[in-house]
Every structure is written in structure tokens, then in C-alpha cells.
Coordinates of C-alpha atoms and ligand atoms in Angstrom, one line a residue:
X16 CA 89.8 112.3 90.5
X17 CA 87.5 109.4 89.4
X18 CA 89.2 106.5 87.6
X19 CA 91.8 104.6 89.6
X20 CA 94.0 101.8 88.2
X21 CA 95.0 99.3 90.9
X22 CA 97.9 97.0 90.0
X23 CA 98.7 94.2 92.5
X24 CA 95.6 92.7 94.0
X25 CA 97.1 90.5 96.7
X26 CA 96.5 90.3 100.4
X27 CA 96.9 94.1 100.8
X28 CA 96.0 95.4 97.4
X29 CA 92.6 93.8 97.0
X30 CA 91.0 95.1 100.3
X31 CA 92.5 98.6 99.5
X32 CA 90.9 98.5 96.0
X33 CA 87.6 97.3 97.5
X34 CA 87.6 100.3 99.9
X35 CA 88.2 102.7 97.1
X36 CA 85.4 101.3 95.1
X37 CA 83.1 101.3 98.1
X38 CA 83.7 105.0 98.5
X39 CA 82.6 105.8 94.9
X40 CA 85.8 105.6 92.8
X41 CA 85.8 103.7 89.5
X42 CA 88.5 101.1 90.2
X43 CA 90.0 99.0 87.4
X44 CA 92.4 96.3 88.5
X45 CA 95.2 94.2 87.2
X46 CA 97.3 91.3 88.6
X47 CA 99.5 88.6 86.9
X48 CA 98.2 85.7 89.0
X49 CA 94.9 84.0 88.1
X50 CA 93.8 83.3 91.6
X51 CA 94.3 87.0 92.5
X52 CA 92.2 88.0 89.5
X53 CA 89.5 85.6 90.4
X54 CA 89.4 86.8 94.0
X55 CA 89.3 90.4 92.7
X56 CA 86.4 89.7 90.4
X57 CA 84.5 87.9 93.2
X58 CA 85.0 91.1 95.3
X59 CA 83.5 93.2 92.6
X60 CA 86.6 94.7 91.1
X61 CA 86.6 95.2 87.3
X62 CA 89.7 93.8 85.5
X63 CA 90.9 95.1 82.2
X64 CA 94.0 93.1 81.1
X65 CA 97.6 94.0 81.9
X66 CA 99.0 97.0 83.7
X67 CA 99.4 99.1 80.6
X68 CA 95.8 98.5 79.7
X69 CA 94.4 99.5 83.1
X70 CA 96.2 102.9 83.2
X71 CA 94.6 104.2 80.0
X72 CA 92.5 107.2 80.9
X73 CA 93.2 106.8 84.7
X74 CA 93.5 109.7 87.0
X75 CA 95.8 107.8 89.3
X76 CA 97.6 104.4 89.3
X77 CA 98.2 102.6 92.5
X78 CA 100.9 99.9 92.8
X79 CA 100.8 97.3 95.7
X80 CA 103.5 94.8 94.6
X81 CA 105.9 92.4 96.3
X82 CA 109.2 94.2 95.9
X83 CA 111.3 97.0 94.4
X84 CA 112.3 95.2 91.2
X85 CA 108.7 94.4 90.3
X86 CA 107.5 97.8 91.3
X87 CA 110.2 99.5 89.2
X88 CA 109.5 97.4 86.2
X89 CA 105.7 97.9 86.4
X90 CA 106.2 101.7 86.9
X91 CA 108.5 101.9 83.9
X92 CA 105.9 100.0 81.8
X93 CA 102.9 102.1 82.8
X94 CA 104.3 105.7 83.1
X95 CA 104.5 106.3 79.3
X96 CA 100.8 105.2 79.0
X97 CA 99.4 107.2 81.9
X98 CA 97.6 110.4 80.9
X99 CA 99.3 113.7 81.4
X100 CA 99.1 115.1 84.9
X101 CA 98.0 111.8 86.3
X102 CA 99.4 110.4 89.6
X103 CA 101.4 107.3 90.3
X104 CA 101.2 106.0 93.9
X105 CA 103.5 103.2 94.9
X106 CA 102.2 101.6 98.1
X107 CA 104.6 98.6 98.0
X108 CA 107.4 98.3 100.6
X109 CA 110.6 98.7 98.6
X110 CA 114.1 100.1 99.0
X111 CA 114.7 103.8 99.3
X112 CA 117.0 103.9 96.3
X113 CA 114.5 102.3 93.9
X114 CA 111.7 104.5 95.3
X115 CA 113.8 107.6 94.3
X116 CA 114.4 106.1 90.9
X117 CA 110.7 105.7 90.3
X118 CA 110.2 109.4 91.3
X119 CA 112.8 110.3 88.7
X120 CA 111.2 108.2 86.0
X121 CA 107.8 109.8 86.8
X122 CA 109.3 113.3 86.5
X123 CA 110.8 112.3 83.2
X124 CA 107.3 111.4 81.9
X125 CA 105.8 114.5 83.6
X126 CA 103.6 112.5 85.9
X127 CA 103.0 113.2 89.6
X128 CA 104.4 110.5 92.0
X129 CA 104.2 109.4 95.6
X130 CA 105.9 106.6 97.5
X131 CA 103.3 105.6 100.1
X132 CA 104.1 102.4 102.0
X133 CA 101.8 101.3 104.7
X134 CA 101.7 100.0 108.2
X135 CA 98.7 98.1 109.7
X136 CA 98.7 94.8 107.8
X137 CA 95.8 93.0 106.2
X138 CA 93.4 94.0 109.0
X139 CA 94.2 97.7 108.5
X140 CA 93.8 97.3 104.7
X141 CA 90.4 95.7 105.2
X142 CA 89.2 98.3 107.7
X143 CA 90.6 101.3 105.9
X144 CA 92.8 102.1 108.9
X145 CA 96.3 101.8 107.4
X146 CA 99.0 104.4 108.3
X147 CA 100.5 105.8 105.1
X148 CA 104.0 107.2 105.1
X149 CA 104.3 109.4 102.1
X150 CA 107.2 110.8 100.1
X151 CA 106.8 113.3 97.2
X152 CA 106.3 116.9 96.5
X153 CA 103.4 119.0 97.9
X154 CA 101.3 119.0 94.7
X155 CA 101.5 115.2 94.3
X156 CA 100.6 114.8 98.0
X157 CA 97.6 117.1 97.9
X158 CA 96.4 115.3 94.8
X159 CA 96.8 111.8 96.3
X160 CA 95.6 112.6 99.8
X161 CA 91.8 112.0 99.2
X162 CA 92.6 108.4 98.0
X163 CA 94.9 107.7 100.9
X164 CA 92.3 109.0 103.3
X165 CA 89.9 106.4 102.0
X166 CA 92.3 103.6 102.5
X167 CA 94.0 104.8 105.7
X168 CA 93.3 106.1 109.2
X169 CA 96.5 108.2 109.3
X170 CA 98.4 109.8 106.4
X171 CA 101.8 111.5 107.1
X172 CA 103.6 113.5 104.5
X173 CA 107.2 112.5 105.5
X174 CA 109.1 114.6 102.9
X175 CA 110.3 114.4 99.3
X176 CA 110.5 111.3 97.1
X177 CA 111.7 108.2 99.1
X178 CA 110.9 109.7 102.5
X179 CA 107.9 107.4 102.9
X180 CA 110.0 104.3 102.4
X181 CA 112.7 105.7 104.7
X182 CA 110.1 106.2 107.5
X183 CA 108.7 102.7 106.9
X184 CA 112.0 100.9 107.3
X185 CA 113.1 103.0 110.3
X186 CA 109.8 102.2 112.0
X187 CA 110.0 98.5 111.3
X188 CA 113.6 98.2 112.3
X189 CA 112.6 99.7 115.7
X190 CA 109.7 97.4 115.9
X191 CA 111.9 94.3 115.3
X192 CA 114.3 95.4 118.0
X193 CA 111.6 96.2 120.5
X194 CA 109.9 92.8 120.0
X195 CA 113.1 91.0 120.6
X196 CA 113.7 93.0 123.8
X197 CA 110.1 92.4 124.9
X198 CA 110.5 88.6 124.4
X199 CA 113.8 88.6 126.3
X200 CA 112.2 90.6 129.2
X201 CA 109.2 88.3 129.6
X202 CA 111.4 85.1 129.2
X203 CA 113.7 86.4 131.9
X204 CA 110.8 87.2 134.1
X205 CA 109.5 83.6 133.7
X206 CA 112.9 82.2 134.7
X207 CA 113.0 84.5 137.8
X208 CA 109.6 83.2 138.9
X209 CA 107.8 86.5 138.2
X210 CA 104.1 86.3 137.1
X211 CA 104.0 87.5 133.5
X212 CA 100.6 89.3 134.0
X213 CA 102.2 91.3 136.9
X214 CA 105.2 92.1 134.7
X215 CA 102.7 93.4 132.0
X216 CA 100.9 95.5 134.6
X217 CA 104.2 97.1 135.5
X218 CA 105.9 97.5 132.1
X219 CA 102.9 98.7 130.2
X220 CA 102.6 101.7 132.5
X221 CA 106.3 102.2 133.1
X222 CA 109.4 103.3 131.2
X223 CA 109.7 100.0 129.3
X224 CA 106.3 100.4 127.7
X225 CA 106.1 100.2 123.9
X226 CA 103.7 98.9 121.3
X227 CA 105.3 95.4 121.4
X228 CA 104.3 95.2 125.1
X229 CA 101.2 97.2 125.4
X230 CA 99.3 96.2 122.2
X231 CA 101.1 93.1 120.8
X232 CA 102.4 91.3 123.9
X233 CA 104.1 88.1 122.7
X234 CA 103.0 86.1 125.8
X235 CA 99.7 84.2 125.3
X236 CA 97.0 85.4 127.6
X237 CA 98.8 88.5 128.6
X238 CA 97.7 92.0 127.5
X239 CA 95.2 92.7 124.7
X240 CA 94.4 89.9 122.2
X241 CA 97.3 89.5 119.7
X242 CA 98.7 86.7 117.4
X243 CA 100.3 85.1 120.5
X244 CA 96.7 84.1 121.5
X245 CA 96.2 82.4 118.2
X246 CA 99.3 80.2 118.2
X247 CA 101.3 83.0 116.5
X248 CA 99.3 83.0 113.3
X249 CA 99.9 86.3 111.5
X250 CA 99.6 89.1 112.1
X251 CA 102.9 90.1 110.6
X252 CA 104.9 87.2 109.4
X253 CA 108.6 86.7 110.1
X254 CA 109.3 86.7 106.4
X255 CA 107.8 90.1 106.0
X256 CA 109.7 91.5 109.0
X257 CA 112.9 90.0 107.5
X258 CA 112.2 91.7 104.2
X259 CA 111.9 95.1 105.8
X260 CA 115.0 94.6 108.0
X261 CA 117.0 93.7 104.9
X262 CA 115.7 96.9 103.2
X263 CA 116.8 98.9 106.4
X264 CA 120.2 97.3 106.3
X265 CA 120.7 98.1 102.6
X266 CA 119.7 101.7 103.3
X267 CA 122.0 102.0 106.3
X268 CA 124.9 100.6 104.4
X269 CA 124.4 103.2 101.7
X270 CA 124.4 106.1 104.1
X271 CA 126.9 104.7 106.7
X272 CA 124.4 104.7 109.6
X273 CA 125.3 102.8 112.8
X274 CA 122.6 100.2 113.3
X275 CA 124.2 97.7 115.7
X276 CA 120.8 96.4 117.1
X277 CA 119.3 96.5 113.6
X278 CA 122.0 94.1 112.3
X279 CA 121.5 91.8 115.3
X280 CA 117.7 91.8 114.7
X281 CA 118.3 91.0 111.0
X282 CA 120.4 88.0 111.9
X283 CA 117.9 86.8 114.5
X284 CA 114.9 86.9 112.1
X285 CA 117.1 85.4 109.3
X286 CA 117.8 82.5 111.6
X287 CA 114.1 82.1 112.5
X288 CA 113.3 82.0 108.8
X289 CA 116.1 79.3 108.2
X290 CA 114.6 77.2 111.0
X291 CA 111.2 77.2 109.1
X292 CA 109.3 79.8 111.1
X293 CA 109.0 82.3 108.2
X294 CA 105.2 82.1 108.2
X295 CA 104.7 82.6 111.9
X296 CA 104.0 86.0 113.4
X297 CA 107.2 87.9 114.2
X298 CA 106.2 88.0 117.9
X299 CA 106.9 84.2 118.1
X300 CA 110.5 85.2 118.6
X301 CA 109.8 84.7 122.3
X302 CA 109.5 81.0 121.7
X303 CA 112.7 80.6 119.8
X304 CA 115.1 82.6 121.9
X305 CA 116.9 79.5 123.1
X306 CA 117.6 78.4 119.5
X307 CA 119.0 81.6 118.1
Ligands
NAD428 P1 100.9 89.7 98.0 O1 102.0 88.8 97.5 O2 99.7 89.1 98.6 O3 100.4 90.6 96.8 C1 101.2 91.1 95.7 C2 100.4 90.9 94.4 O4 101.1 91.5 93.3 C3 100.1 89.5 94.1 O5 98.7 89.2 93.9 C4 100.9 89.3 92.8 O6 100.3 88.3 91.9 C5 100.9 90.7 92.2 N1 101.9 90.9 91.2 C6 103.2 90.5 91.2 N2 103.8 91.0 90.1 C7 102.9 91.7 89.4 C8 102.9 92.4 88.2 N3 104.1 92.5 87.4 N4 101.8 93.0 87.8 C9 100.7 93.0 88.5 N5 100.6 92.3 89.7 C10 101.7 91.7 90.1 O7 101.7 90.7 98.9 P2 100.9 91.7 100.0 O8 100.9 91.0 101.3 O9 99.7 92.2 99.4 O10 102.0 92.9 100.1 C11 102.1 93.8 99.1 C12 103.2 94.9 99.5 O11 102.8 95.4 100.8 C13 104.6 94.3 99.8 O12 105.5 95.2 99.3 C14 104.6 94.1 101.3 O13 105.9 94.2 101.8 C15 103.8 95.3 101.7 N6 103.1 95.2 103.0 C16 102.5 94.0 103.4 C17 101.9 93.9 104.6 C18 101.2 92.6 105.0 O14 100.8 92.5 106.2 N7 100.9 91.7 104.1 C19 102.0 95.0 105.5 C20 102.6 96.1 105.1 C21 103.2 96.2 103.9

């Protein structure tokens, strides 16, 4: 596999494309926004017009787009123009239903397909350490794996089409809930007069330990460096967490899953967004507990 079309060169897509190019692939990019195109050219990515133009002769096309509606439209536009036996990889975070529809469209056009959303944020994209959660059949997975290994530190084949998106929203729903719980525990400790570094020492090695405490503690100056030490600058913005929670709620409605805490977390992050904190890191929930 040599020629890769990369569609969507934003905060995540551009560093991913740059890593592919640096490891020897021929990467041809496309984006609809001028500033994104200029940044891509400045980073050494060759552009070749619109999405249909860049997929000509490609071995694989990678999408890194804002949402399911856009990803589905772009996929529908490029699939007929992609060469036979080429591979479509959608790395955008989108709803499970649309992801499955994209797999069906790809099958109709006899193209291989993976949904491969990521965890790890912009830093993971830059460092090539993203976690990829991948859905699709074994042949598509084996064909896409070398590309994902370049852009990621961990690649998990989660199951058939849509399974990657399912894993992504389950993980992020759990993360949202655990961060709210972490914020509440540290806020309660403060009110009880308990030193927060002592609480960290206890919880991080006890049954309450979790990523939200151990790696991403929302209290400034406590635990490893995290966005709380940088005035809650992202990191992972409230608006992105809210997007993922809404996808999780849509999926749970469709299958009738009981997600009591997931619903509560969605309302809490929705309220933070309404209050104007959409751009802050999601761990800033600890500062807003009294307002929600
Ligand atoms: P972004 O808005 O920075 O980038 C998206 C890019 O897609 C933009 O440059 C936009 O111009 C382009 N685009 C939109 N419509 C297009 C079209 N029709 N054709 C070509 N390009 C088009 O967003 P991002 O932060 O890079 O996120 C991309 C995806 O990754 C989203 O689905 C997001 O939920 C997911 N994600 C983001 C993060 C993060 O930390 N930013 C982490 C994990 C997952």
C-alpha cells in the first residue's frame, strides 16, 4: 500500500497525515477550509483538489471529519471513484448507525472498509500514539493495520462494522462519569478539610483509582501534569465530550440499554456548555459542581 488519500486535515487529521508521510507513504490531502489547506501545505502535505480528486488511484482513503453526516456524505461521494479493492478508513467519531451504513455503502461498491475512531487527542495524533478502536472484517483489518500502526500506539480490532464506534462511545461515557465522580470526591475532601494530595495518594493506589484520578487529576498541583495545571486548557474540550455523550445516548436509546449515569453526565456537560465552558477541558467540571 503506497498512496493514501487523507480527507479532513484539521486538528487531528493533519498530524496523522504528517506521520504517514514521514513513514514513507505518498499522502495526498483534501479539506474544504482554506486555513486547513494552507496549514497542510506548510506541513508538507500535497493537496489535489476535492475529495473525489484525491481518491483517484489511491490504495486507501482515510476520513477524519467532524461528524457522521459529513463523513457519510464524503464516503458516498468518494466510494464510486476509489479503485477496486482499495480501503476506506473512517477515523472520525460518529454514531454507530451511520458507521454501519458506511460499511454497507462500501460493500455495495466492493471496497474494503473500517470504522477506526481514536482516543488520545491532538497530542496522541502528533506523537503517533493514538489508540484505534476498529470495526470491520478481518481482511479489511489486516489491510489497514500497517497504516494504523504508524498513526497509533495501540490498535484493537473490536469486531465487525460499527464495533469501533461502539467501543469509542462506551469508553468515553465511562470517562465522563468517572471524571464527574472524581471531581465530587476531591470537592468533598476539600470541604471535609482533607489535604487533596493525601487523598490522591490514597485513591490512586486504592479501589477508587481510575484514569481520571491517576493520570488526569482535575485538581491543580495534584498528580501528574494535566490540563488542570494549565487553567483547564484542552486537553479534551467539554464540547467534544458532550458530542460523544450524545452519540452514546443515541446508541443506548436505539438498543434500549440502561444508562442512568450516562444520562446524568450528558445533562451535566450540556449545562456546562450552555454556561459557556464548552472550550474548557472536561476535567474543569470540578470547578462548576456548585452551578450544575
Ligand atoms: P477539526 O474540526 O479540527 O477537523 C475536521 C476537518 O474536517 C476540518 O479541517 C474541516 O474543514 C474538515 N472538513 C469538514 N467537512 C469536510 C469535507 N466535506 N471534506 C473535506 N474536509 C472537510 O476536528 P478534529 O478535532 O480534527 O476532529 C476530527 C474527528 O476526530 C471528530 O470526529 C472528533 O470527534 C474526533 N476526535 C477528536 C479529538 C480531539 O481531541 N480533537 C479526539 C478524538 C477524536
